[in-house]
């Protein structure tokens, strides 16, 4: 099948910022995104783990968004401008998709 | 009952023993954990049960001026205590204005589980308290957060616009207030029908929840040594006592009964670890969460549960007895 | 008891208040949520408890011809109601044949929580009902789904082969039927030993579960305005009344007691949101799930819980009283 | 009571029926499942409740020499049984030394749910047992694991250094021992206050937990045919009987009462599926987990729950009656 | 260490189709796959969230499969032929592995 | 925005080995890692599923680590030397990041 090049953007972010990041992605008119739960991790600020937690504080979520390269630059800039205190990592990588129109 | 036997009774209660078991397991790095969603559900259960019980009491005794007086006092304490805590932190520790403001907000707000533990201690001693004190607890959750934001802004911090909507619509506040209203409308006969869940198993659920709190506190305590300085650690122990003193004075002024006074003191001495961190993490992103969480969960909560509550009850009995 | 006081009593019951609290919180976009796995476990608990209680009753009174009669009537209603709902939808709304068939299937199948709420209303009023009605509820779950598939196929939809195995082995059906069998074999003494979990806390768990249902219903309701048309929204309110009328006629014909009749009417009026969507999402992938879920969870369920049940009880008393 | 009616009573008890329901649902590949975190929470609840109850009993009767004697016997059985199981497996099956050692360790260690099911059977029959037997259960968890590691090392396996810390700090061991200590300190009055959670709903929770165990056992049983040979399958059924015989002899030697003897036999016959696999998966990575899990969860657990326990009770009555 | 090029296929799909997709992957003789839970997301059909849900409806799962490029085409075709109503996205991307024989 | 090339390493491993792998990653001085829960899967040793499980046995976790290519070789070697019995898969792939210093 013919495939098309798109970008996959992975954003690991603190859970309390979920609504804000969702709104930001929608404002950039991505066609969609999916949120995955992380269970724990380690970074410059030490370890964290979801086990036994009773709040969202210190929980990280992964936002995965398939989008066209054209949209990624503006998004990345706004991300770092307004959410950089809450970001674990942001990566972009090349992926192939079948239906390019779904990921404008 | 003298203070020593009060303290010993408290330490031998199943709920405190469960907390210590969790604390010990976490410090020994045992592979013990309560599933996250079960812990959250227990937290919802406890909030709902305590709120509904309070609302039922309000329905029983009616909404009178003494309730209003207690509510106003609670709100005033919730605003005042962060100012005190902020000053103390700035003078005694090297924390930045923003870190101090964030931590201070936690001490104006309250811990509902500490409140519940206080009611259990009173029940064990046969000391009466008013059901509406849970409404006071609910009223004290949010004002402190707004005070903290104001302190941070005055301290020059670049704060985001105060998210009043998010603060007031925090799940734990909505649930506690909602449960009070449900209890108020349903009244004693309504509560009778759900006692099999919200009354009989209550103390047991509190035990399992405190086991989880012990595990969490232990994890925070383990990182306390590396994350925060000694002066900040000390603050986590003596600030509840300052809060207790101020709360005790305020409650004495409005003439609370010994039981109600003990609860107002406990609320003043307790530090939030649900509503306050949730709001401040978003509104004050530059404040270091390790500091305020270690203070409230790792130090103040364990202190209050083990030694604080007996002290607060004894203080209330001395003041109002 | 007159209808108005019946309706007011219903609205003031803790379980309905909890539902309204959840509904309000969702509409206000409060940050309140019940952990998913806890919600699923409560659903399993309720299904099991209600099923076992029903099975115990069957064990107590024996399996007689009136049970068989009620079962057959239930199955007939489960097949008939989708045909009615389908015709109504096709005439009054612009839904495609496949969307109409899928939605219609939900109204033939049943909502066990609505059934439970019906039994609670009867218990509050002191009106007796037969334990075996829960077996009728179980029997009504699946036939409607098959009727919906037949309607869709007739309407020209390219349906996948009817997945009978999946439909009948759906978790909620297996659990409900299994619990009936467990209760039947264990009998009253067996139930006595587990009453501490399956009877005493039952109403309280129902309250917390309805809090979650309120949150879910609120989320669906919020999207109702954009997702579905006004004629479809209206269907979500009047279809339960049509179902109630047909169910009432059928139950009256076989001579049910007022309590049993009220439950059969409630079952007929209720719409499925577990077994039916699970089966139809797979078997009718072209049907839009937003339509049938908003109808059953966002409109019909709240209507039945608040206003429907008092109406159905009053109707049953009028017909069979 | 004769053996047949004992066995029939056992099969008709709600907890066994729930297990069979789960087993049947899994074998029929029904879409029924208990949420993972709810299952884990039930496991924590059961461990804590049974441990606390045992500790309270120790507080009531005091710590005497007969407790010490039972503990020592339990530890000895926990070390001895893996040696027996290992020899039997090496002679009767084609398992490698390391697979045989890993499986053998499970049979020296214990299943706390099987133990609880044993206590329920005794209670139904009105046969008394000592609360401290739960401490014996706790003491038998770990030694078998160390024995298995020694067997594997002797068999030439390249084992990692025995992770004593991990074995002893396993969550289920810490929780069970911790709960015993909590119960011991809190004593009967402390337990009184939490009975609403840890006593009254206990049997009901056990039912739902056994429903989940049935689902798990069914899944393991389904793969038994492909994963393991017939001689290994047979071992899963007759090894509990060998364990029962050895445990029965040991308990008879130290003069246990019929109830306590039945429990020691049950512990000896039971196989671990929490502590042992957790430790051995890490310490003996080359051992195939499909073998030991299918044996303990898919074969021995169902056998003990349905037929084993009545046999063990009858054996205890014959030996000590 | 020497690495080998393989393909990673990510399939986001509705939870009720889990058994069907598993069977399809096994029929294409992939060596294995792993399923990850998603927590929520947004797309052309609006938002979804797992929170408080009591059924699988509207829940999405991510199937990740490491496979050889040779197998991917047939798999993609069958995916779109029979499950397209239930798919959130399908992407393929290049990955390196150490043990090529594990991913035929 | 200017982006920099880094490596993303994905390690699917049995849950009981979580502490060991965490320690190994920290010993290799990666700047951090994040752990995601898997829900089920299928491989050479058959199927697994987390549903209804009461222990960690048979549960797999995904460790995701963004790191510099320079560190990956040593890490891969140690991984296979000491944990190969517990690994589901290990893949590496190219990703772009904005702040290269965060991923040394
Ligand atoms: N190099 C990395 N690779 C993967 N995850 C990371 C990395 N660095 C940080 N994280 C994640 O981001 C969270 C916050 O990182 P930090 O801000 O560095 O403490 C960590 O707890 C990890 O979950
Ligand atoms: N561009 C995208 N990137 C990531 N996830 C997506 C994207 N588009 C859709 N999804 C996911 O697929 C689900 C269904 O998408 P849709 O069919 O477009 O409503 C969404 O709820 C998202 O979880
Ligand atoms: N080709 C693959 N793609 C994705 N996941 C895999 C693959 N092979 C194995 N796995 C995962 O690794 C686990 C163990 O694999 P195995 O050791 O082959 O039984 C499986 O249950 C899957 O979760
Ligand atoms: Na306070
Ligand atoms: Na119906
Ligand atoms: Na044993």
PDB file of C-alpha atoms in Angstrom, chain A residues 32-68:
ATOM      1  CA  UNK A  32      -6.420  14.497  16.962  1.00  0.00           C
ATOM      2  CA  UNK A  33      -4.212  13.161  19.717  1.00  0.00           C
ATOM      3  CA  UNK A  34      -4.142  10.244  22.118  1.00  0.00           C
ATOM      4  CA  UNK A  35      -3.153  10.216  25.776  1.00  0.00           C
ATOM      5  CA  UNK A  36      -1.307   7.315  27.408  1.00  0.00           C
ATOM      6  CA  UNK A  37      -0.693   6.898  31.131  1.00  0.00           C
ATOM      7  CA  UNK A  38       2.844   6.552  32.436  1.00  0.00           C
ATOM      8  CA  UNK A  39       3.469   4.502  35.544  1.00  0.00           C
ATOM      9  CA  UNK A  40       6.638   6.031  36.860  1.00  0.00           C
ATOM     10  CA  UNK A  41      10.004   7.339  35.840  1.00  0.00           C
ATOM     11  CA  UNK A  42      13.138   9.121  36.751  1.00  0.00           C
ATOM     12  CA  UNK A  43      14.665  12.405  35.682  1.00  0.00           C
ATOM     13  CA  UNK A  44      16.629  15.409  36.827  1.00  0.00           C
ATOM     14  CA  UNK A  45      14.146  16.025  39.625  1.00  0.00           C
ATOM     15  CA  UNK A  46      14.262  12.464  40.934  1.00  0.00           C
ATOM     16  CA  UNK A  47      11.938   9.476  40.749  1.00  0.00           C
ATOM     17  CA  UNK A  48       8.193   9.346  40.625  1.00  0.00           C
ATOM     18  CA  UNK A  49       5.681   6.533  40.699  1.00  0.00           C
ATOM     19  CA  UNK A  50       1.937   6.427  40.394  1.00  0.00           C
ATOM     20  CA  UNK A  51       1.585   3.590  42.854  1.00  0.00           C
ATOM     21  CA  UNK A  52      -0.714   4.411  45.732  1.00  0.00           C
ATOM     22  CA  UNK A  53      -1.032   8.060  44.678  1.00  0.00           C
ATOM     23  CA  UNK A  54      -4.263   9.777  45.598  1.00  0.00           C
ATOM     24  CA  UNK A  55      -3.847  12.827  43.372  1.00  0.00           C
ATOM     25  CA  UNK A  56      -2.609  13.713  39.900  1.00  0.00           C
ATOM     26  CA  UNK A  57       0.417  15.587  41.221  1.00  0.00           C
ATOM     27  CA  UNK A  58       3.621  14.018  39.969  1.00  0.00           C
ATOM     28  CA  UNK A  59       1.834  11.842  37.461  1.00  0.00           C
ATOM     29  CA  UNK A  60       3.049  12.129  33.859  1.00  0.00           C
ATOM     30  CA  UNK A  61       0.976  11.571  30.737  1.00  0.00           C
ATOM     31  CA  UNK A  62       2.160  10.899  27.211  1.00  0.00           C
ATOM     32  CA  UNK A  63       0.384  12.798  24.453  1.00  0.00           C
ATOM     33  CA  UNK A  64       0.947  11.254  21.049  1.00  0.00           C
ATOM     34  CA  UNK A  65      -0.038  13.269  18.023  1.00  0.00           C
ATOM     35  CA  UNK A  66       0.320  12.330  14.360  1.00  0.00           C
ATOM     36  CA  UNK A  67       0.577  15.506  12.328  1.00  0.00           C
ATOM     37  CA  UNK A  68       2.060  17.071   9.267  1.00  0.00           C
TER      38      UNK A  68
END
